């Protein structure tokens, strides 16, 4: 909890496309929780991915959420403004001996991985973990692009048994304790080649900086919590209470996704849907 113990919740979309019904559900769910808990609802723009995020999508997020009747305090944090904070966190982990540079390409990893992580992506086989420090230094000094990975096993060992608190289906329901399994993720990338941070590092740093007390996010992000709890431990941060909400599925039972062309809120609006129709359809009527 924050020092004031005021509940603080956030909706944190990435402006890499238009919002769809899945986002609307997550935003309305989070706002409903904040209201019921008598807390604050923050909006945070997760725009570290320079190639995919666009200012016009950020503007559209503001417009779509206002259309749904949501309101949030200004200024809205944008992760692209927060790179020094992520660099400081990465430097801390590096000083603790927990990060190493990795020069492998996606293709090499895909070709050499023998297992998958909880998201189903190739599990990094640890190739660069064994590079001699002098060799890594030489390649960095020569300007070779590197991503920085967490020494997962060392970090997990240092943390010992890690737990976090989950309350389902709403944050005020009876909480239960879960064991975190960050070891399943291997050596995750915390500092990417193309941007000097990563989703996992940024989200943990910002949730702590904004004193988020309750994280509400879709069930598809449940597994990543194990990693976030580990980072919170390593960086001396308090772990918020977690609630994972249901996902909105398409008629074929698949999660809605920008990449699969799920219909945007803007398209529904153009078809004549009112904000109240969206809310009713999602159970927030
Ligand atoms: N930015 C992430 C997304 O749009 C979600 C943030 C979070 O809840 O961790 O999927």
Tab-separated table of C-alpha atoms and ligand atoms in Angstrom:
chain	number	residue	atom	x	y	z
A	1	UNK	CA	0.000	0.000	0.000
A	2	UNK	CA	1.124	3.583	-0.500
A	3	UNK	CA	2.136	5.539	2.593
A	4	UNK	CA	-1.327	7.134	2.604
A	5	UNK	CA	-2.940	3.698	2.128
A	6	UNK	CA	-5.127	5.196	-0.574
A	7	UNK	CA	-5.872	2.561	-3.214
A	8	UNK	CA	-4.239	3.507	-6.530
A	9	UNK	CA	-5.032	1.520	-9.685
A	10	UNK	CA	-3.994	1.982	-13.274
A	11	UNK	CA	-4.996	1.143	-16.803
A	12	UNK	CA	-1.829	0.996	-18.890
A	13	UNK	CA	-2.461	0.526	-22.619
A	14	UNK	CA	0.170	0.571	-25.343
A	15	UNK	CA	-0.581	3.006	-28.195
A	16	UNK	CA	0.251	0.560	-30.975
A	17	UNK	CA	-3.240	0.426	-32.451
A	18	UNK	CA	-6.832	1.341	-31.676
A	19	UNK	CA	-8.480	0.082	-28.486
A	20	UNK	CA	-10.948	-2.812	-28.825
A	21	UNK	CA	-13.545	-4.341	-26.493
A	22	UNK	CA	-10.844	-6.206	-24.529
A	23	UNK	CA	-9.198	-2.911	-23.616
A	24	UNK	CA	-12.573	-1.359	-22.825
A	25	UNK	CA	-13.294	-4.239	-20.432
A	26	UNK	CA	-9.919	-3.836	-18.705
A	27	UNK	CA	-10.323	-0.055	-18.389
A	28	UNK	CA	-13.918	-0.276	-17.103
A	29	UNK	CA	-12.993	-3.105	-14.718
A	30	UNK	CA	-10.091	-1.092	-13.280
A	31	UNK	CA	-12.187	2.077	-12.967
A	32	UNK	CA	-14.985	0.113	-11.262
A	33	UNK	CA	-12.461	-1.329	-8.791
A	34	UNK	CA	-10.964	2.090	-8.060
A	35	UNK	CA	-14.399	3.560	-7.475
A	36	UNK	CA	-15.557	0.721	-5.218
A	37	UNK	CA	-12.321	0.856	-3.204
A	38	UNK	CA	-12.600	4.635	-2.892
A	39	UNK	CA	-9.258	5.039	-4.651
A	40	UNK	CA	-7.730	6.638	-7.701
A	41	UNK	CA	-7.807	5.469	-11.322
A	42	UNK	CA	-4.674	6.388	-13.264
A	43	UNK	CA	-4.030	6.132	-16.971
A	44	UNK	CA	-0.487	5.301	-18.064
A	45	UNK	CA	0.692	5.179	-21.663
A	46	UNK	CA	3.124	2.304	-22.247
A	47	UNK	CA	4.874	3.588	-25.336
A	48	UNK	CA	8.435	2.283	-25.091
A	49	UNK	CA	8.175	0.494	-28.419
A	50	UNK	CA	9.199	3.311	-30.766
A	51	UNK	CA	8.587	1.309	-33.909
A	52	UNK	CA	4.990	0.327	-33.098
A	53	UNK	CA	3.670	3.126	-30.865
A	54	UNK	CA	2.318	6.282	-32.498
A	55	UNK	CA	1.197	9.641	-31.016
A	56	UNK	CA	-2.084	9.442	-32.923
A	57	UNK	CA	-2.915	6.168	-31.148
A	58	UNK	CA	-2.241	7.867	-27.795
A	59	UNK	CA	-4.667	10.642	-28.728
A	60	UNK	CA	-7.199	8.016	-29.813
A	61	UNK	CA	-6.837	6.237	-26.439
A	62	UNK	CA	-7.713	9.480	-24.650
A	63	UNK	CA	-10.722	10.013	-26.940
A	64	UNK	CA	-11.999	6.407	-26.667
A	65	UNK	CA	-11.697	6.338	-22.873
A	66	UNK	CA	-13.408	9.723	-22.513
A	67	UNK	CA	-16.169	8.442	-24.780
A	68	UNK	CA	-16.614	5.559	-22.317
A	69	UNK	CA	-17.066	8.159	-19.580
A	70	UNK	CA	-13.716	7.604	-17.871
A	71	UNK	CA	-11.685	10.300	-16.240
A	72	UNK	CA	-8.161	10.336	-14.801
A	73	UNK	CA	-5.747	12.788	-13.204
A	74	UNK	CA	-3.275	14.706	-15.386
A	75	UNK	CA	-0.490	14.592	-16.261
A	76	UNK	CA	-0.682	11.127	-17.718
A	77	UNK	CA	2.648	9.323	-17.453
A	78	UNK	CA	4.160	8.198	-20.735
A	79	UNK	CA	6.844	5.586	-20.486
A	80	UNK	CA	8.818	7.222	-23.298
A	81	UNK	CA	9.447	10.093	-20.833
A	82	UNK	CA	10.697	7.739	-18.155
A	83	UNK	CA	13.770	6.151	-19.766
A	84	UNK	CA	16.204	7.563	-17.140
A	85	UNK	CA	14.215	5.844	-14.362
A	86	UNK	CA	14.432	2.491	-16.190
A	87	UNK	CA	18.142	3.024	-16.860
A	88	UNK	CA	18.691	3.622	-13.139
A	89	UNK	CA	16.882	0.388	-12.247
A	90	UNK	CA	18.885	-1.544	-14.861
A	91	UNK	CA	22.126	-0.033	-13.516
A	92	UNK	CA	21.185	-1.189	-10.052
A	93	UNK	CA	20.643	-4.749	-11.238
A	94	UNK	CA	23.891	-4.591	-13.216
A	95	UNK	CA	25.751	-3.416	-10.110
A	96	UNK	CA	24.284	-6.379	-8.245
A	97	UNK	CA	25.874	-8.638	-10.885
A	98	UNK	CA	22.466	-9.746	-12.148
A	99	UNK	CA	22.547	-8.593	-15.776
A	100	UNK	CA	24.724	-9.696	-18.660
A	101	UNK	CA	24.932	-8.562	-22.274
A	102	UNK	CA	23.542	-10.954	-24.867
A	103	UNK	CA	24.455	-10.638	-28.532
A	104	UNK	CA	22.233	-13.432	-29.866
A	105	UNK	CA	19.684	-12.741	-32.569
A	106	UNK	CA	16.062	-13.877	-32.387
A	107	UNK	CA	16.737	-16.350	-35.185
A	108	UNK	CA	19.701	-17.955	-33.360
A	109	UNK	CA	17.667	-18.285	-30.187
A	110	UNK	CA	14.714	-19.800	-32.032
A	111	UNK	CA	17.075	-22.286	-33.687
A	112	UNK	CA	18.867	-23.294	-30.479
A	113	UNK	CA	16.148	-23.145	-27.797
A	114	UNK	CA	15.144	-26.513	-26.397
A	115	UNK	CA	12.163	-25.332	-24.345
A	116	UNK	CA	9.599	-22.546	-24.156
A	117	UNK	CA	8.807	-19.946	-21.521
A	118	UNK	CA	5.342	-19.623	-19.905
A	119	UNK	CA	4.281	-17.403	-22.819
A	120	UNK	CA	5.237	-20.102	-25.297
A	121	UNK	CA	8.243	-18.176	-26.646
A	122	UNK	CA	11.621	-19.897	-27.098
A	123	UNK	CA	13.391	-20.116	-23.737
A	124	UNK	CA	16.821	-18.540	-23.987
A	125	UNK	CA	19.405	-21.348	-23.878
A	126	UNK	CA	21.920	-19.192	-21.994
A	127	UNK	CA	24.581	-18.911	-24.719
A	128	UNK	CA	25.946	-15.475	-23.728
A	129	UNK	CA	25.683	-16.172	-20.003
A	130	UNK	CA	28.950	-18.048	-20.326
A	131	UNK	CA	30.914	-15.444	-22.278
A	132	UNK	CA	34.126	-14.341	-20.573
A	133	UNK	CA	33.730	-10.776	-19.255
A	134	UNK	CA	36.694	-9.620	-21.378
A	135	UNK	CA	35.003	-11.003	-24.501
A	136	UNK	CA	31.706	-9.222	-23.690
A	137	UNK	CA	33.598	-5.976	-23.020
A	138	UNK	CA	35.420	-6.259	-26.325
A	139	UNK	CA	32.209	-6.807	-28.281
A	140	UNK	CA	30.415	-3.954	-26.483
A	141	UNK	CA	33.374	-1.635	-27.073
A	142	UNK	CA	33.326	-2.592	-30.760
A	143	UNK	CA	29.736	-1.347	-30.881
A	144	UNK	CA	28.013	-4.715	-31.254
A	145	UNK	CA	24.320	-4.391	-30.338
A	146	UNK	CA	23.443	-6.151	-27.097
A	147	UNK	CA	20.373	-6.803	-25.040
A	148	UNK	CA	20.789	-7.213	-21.289
A	149	UNK	CA	19.420	-10.325	-19.666
A	150	UNK	CA	18.694	-11.150	-16.058
A	151	UNK	CA	20.742	-13.974	-14.549
A	152	UNK	CA	17.500	-15.774	-13.754
A	153	UNK	CA	18.845	-18.645	-11.676
A	154	UNK	CA	21.118	-16.404	-9.570
A	155	UNK	CA	18.313	-13.874	-9.040
A	156	UNK	CA	15.794	-16.587	-8.088
A	157	UNK	CA	18.302	-18.124	-5.687
A	158	UNK	CA	18.904	-14.776	-4.078
A	159	UNK	CA	15.171	-14.216	-3.644
A	160	UNK	CA	14.416	-17.656	-2.206
A	161	UNK	CA	10.722	-18.470	-1.833
A	162	UNK	CA	8.681	-15.644	-3.330
A	163	UNK	CA	4.957	-15.161	-2.919
A	164	UNK	CA	2.368	-12.617	-3.939
A	165	UNK	CA	-1.230	-11.907	-3.071
A	166	UNK	CA	-4.114	-12.471	-5.453
A	167	UNK	CA	-7.763	-11.578	-4.915
A	168	UNK	CA	-10.316	-12.933	-7.409
A	169	UNK	CA	-12.559	-12.089	-9.141
A	170	UNK	CA	-12.481	-8.625	-7.561
A	171	UNK	CA	-9.706	-7.002	-5.531
A	172	UNK	CA	-11.900	-6.869	-2.427
A	173	UNK	CA	-12.510	-10.615	-2.480
A	174	UNK	CA	-10.737	-12.863	-0.020
A	175	UNK	CA	-7.019	-12.717	-0.843
A	176	UNK	CA	-4.880	-15.794	-1.225
A	177	UNK	CA	-1.150	-16.282	-1.433
A	178	UNK	CA	0.551	-17.706	-4.500
A	179	UNK	CA	4.077	-18.948	-4.982
A	180	UNK	CA	5.936	-17.175	-7.761
A	181	UNK	CA	7.919	-19.285	-10.250
A	182	UNK	CA	10.268	-16.781	-11.937
A	183	UNK	CA	12.678	-19.639	-12.648
A	184	UNK	CA	10.337	-20.765	-15.459
A	185	UNK	CA	11.247	-17.652	-17.444
A	186	UNK	CA	14.988	-18.272	-17.652
A	187	UNK	CA	17.168	-15.267	-18.417
A	188	UNK	CA	14.645	-12.676	-19.602
A	189	UNK	CA	15.628	-9.564	-21.521
A	190	UNK	CA	15.299	-6.504	-19.281
A	191	UNK	CA	17.040	-4.038	-21.589
A	192	UNK	CA	16.240	-4.534	-25.271
A	193	UNK	CA	18.485	-3.859	-28.238
A	194	UNK	CA	16.116	-1.354	-29.835
A	195	UNK	CA	14.926	0.442	-26.672
A	196	UNK	CA	16.906	0.818	-23.441
A	197	UNK	CA	14.293	-0.988	-21.338
A	198	UNK	CA	11.625	-3.703	-21.642
A	199	UNK	CA	7.973	-4.188	-20.769
A	200	UNK	CA	8.812	-6.085	-17.553
A	201	UNK	CA	11.323	-3.562	-16.235
A	202	UNK	CA	9.234	-0.484	-17.095
A	203	UNK	CA	6.002	-1.815	-15.647
A	204	UNK	CA	7.623	-2.738	-12.340
A	205	UNK	CA	9.492	0.571	-12.033
A	206	UNK	CA	6.364	2.598	-12.842
A	207	UNK	CA	3.978	0.630	-10.642
A	208	UNK	CA	6.349	1.328	-7.736
A	209	UNK	CA	6.902	4.993	-8.655
A	210	UNK	CA	3.156	5.586	-8.973
A	211	UNK	CA	2.526	3.659	-5.738
A	212	UNK	CA	0.065	1.323	-7.423
A	213	UNK	CA	-1.607	-0.699	-4.687
A	214	UNK	CA	-3.774	-2.965	-6.870
A	215	UNK	CA	-2.722	-4.322	-10.241
A	216	UNK	CA	-5.718	-5.305	-12.360
A	217	UNK	CA	-4.907	-6.934	-15.676
A	218	UNK	CA	-6.098	-9.700	-17.954
A	219	UNK	CA	-5.507	-13.374	-17.226
A	220	UNK	CA	-3.207	-13.522	-20.250
A	221	UNK	CA	-0.627	-11.601	-18.194
A	222	UNK	CA	-0.920	-13.782	-15.115
A	223	UNK	CA	2.276	-15.761	-15.704
A	224	UNK	CA	4.423	-12.635	-16.094
A	225	UNK	CA	3.587	-11.688	-12.509
A	226	UNK	CA	6.145	-14.262	-11.323
A	227	UNK	CA	8.820	-12.226	-13.001
A	228	UNK	CA	7.468	-8.897	-11.773
A	229	UNK	CA	7.480	-10.144	-8.196
A	230	UNK	CA	11.114	-11.182	-8.576
A	231	UNK	CA	12.071	-7.750	-9.930
A	232	UNK	CA	10.137	-6.059	-7.135
A	233	UNK	CA	12.096	-8.118	-4.620
A	234	UNK	CA	15.463	-7.348	-6.230
A	235	UNK	CA	14.726	-3.621	-6.471
A	236	UNK	CA	13.349	-3.402	-2.941
A	237	UNK	CA	9.795	-2.593	-4.025
A	238	UNK	CA	6.532	-3.601	-2.450
A	239	UNK	CA	4.420	-5.998	-4.497
A	240	UNK	CA	0.834	-4.788	-5.123
A	241	UNK	CA	-2.278	-6.922	-4.713
A	242	UNK	CA	-3.153	-8.668	-7.990
A	243	UNK	CA	-6.476	-9.333	-9.662
A	244	UNK	CA	-6.590	-11.000	-13.064
A	245	UNK	CA	-9.769	-10.348	-14.946
A	246	UNK	CA	-11.446	-12.455	-17.620
A	247	UNK	CA	-10.584	-11.938	-21.269
A	248	UNK	CA	-13.068	-10.876	-23.894
A	249	UNK	CA	-13.101	-13.524	-26.619
A	250	UNK	CA	-14.212	-13.443	-30.233
A	251	UNK	CA	-16.891	-15.890	-31.482
A	252	UNK	CA	-14.125	-18.417	-32.241
A	253	UNK	CA	-13.008	-18.274	-28.600
A	254	UNK	CA	-9.808	-16.349	-29.298
A	255	UNK	CA	-8.589	-13.400	-27.288
A	256	UNK	CA	-9.234	-10.089	-29.060
A	257	UNK	CA	-6.063	-8.592	-30.473
A	258	UNK	CA	-5.078	-5.597	-32.543
A	259	UNK	CA	-2.839	-7.889	-34.563
A	260	UNK	CA	-5.795	-10.154	-35.438
A	261	UNK	CA	-7.824	-7.191	-36.620
A	262	UNK	CA	-10.391	-7.258	-33.802
A	263	UNK	CA	-12.979	-4.546	-34.289
A	264	UNK	CA	-11.954	-1.286	-32.630
A	265	UNK	CA	-14.156	0.831	-30.365
A	266	UNK	CA	-13.981	3.501	-33.062
A	267	UNK	CA	-15.395	1.060	-35.632
A	268	UNK	CA	-18.207	0.085	-33.253
A	269	UNK	CA	-18.934	3.770	-32.691
A	270	UNK	CA	-19.090	4.297	-36.461
A	271	UNK	CA	-21.556	1.420	-36.670
A	272	UNK	CA	-23.824	3.284	-34.266
A	273	UNK	CA	-22.882	1.787	-30.906
A	274	UNK	CA	-23.267	4.213	-27.994
A	275	UNK	CA	-20.871	4.099	-25.031
A	276	UNK	CA	-23.712	2.665	-22.938
A	277	UNK	CA	-24.114	-0.192	-25.426
A	278	UNK	CA	-20.434	-1.073	-24.973
A	279	UNK	CA	-20.744	-0.913	-21.193
A	280	UNK	CA	-23.875	-3.048	-21.194
A	281	UNK	CA	-22.315	-5.593	-23.539
A	282	UNK	CA	-19.336	-5.879	-21.178
A	283	UNK	CA	-21.427	-6.152	-18.011
A	284	UNK	CA	-20.854	-2.624	-16.723
A	285	UNK	CA	-24.323	-1.292	-17.575
B	1	LIG	N1	0.801	-2.219	-21.618
B	1	LIG	C1	0.325	-3.548	-21.482
B	1	LIG	C2	-0.617	-3.853	-22.647
B	1	LIG	O1	-1.138	-2.968	-23.285
B	1	LIG	C3	-0.424	-3.837	-20.182
B	1	LIG	C4	0.178	-3.278	-18.949
B	1	LIG	C5	0.051	-4.131	-17.685
B	1	LIG	O2	-1.027	-4.281	-17.094
B	1	LIG	O3	1.058	-4.626	-17.254
B	1	LIG	O4	-0.872	-5.007	-22.897
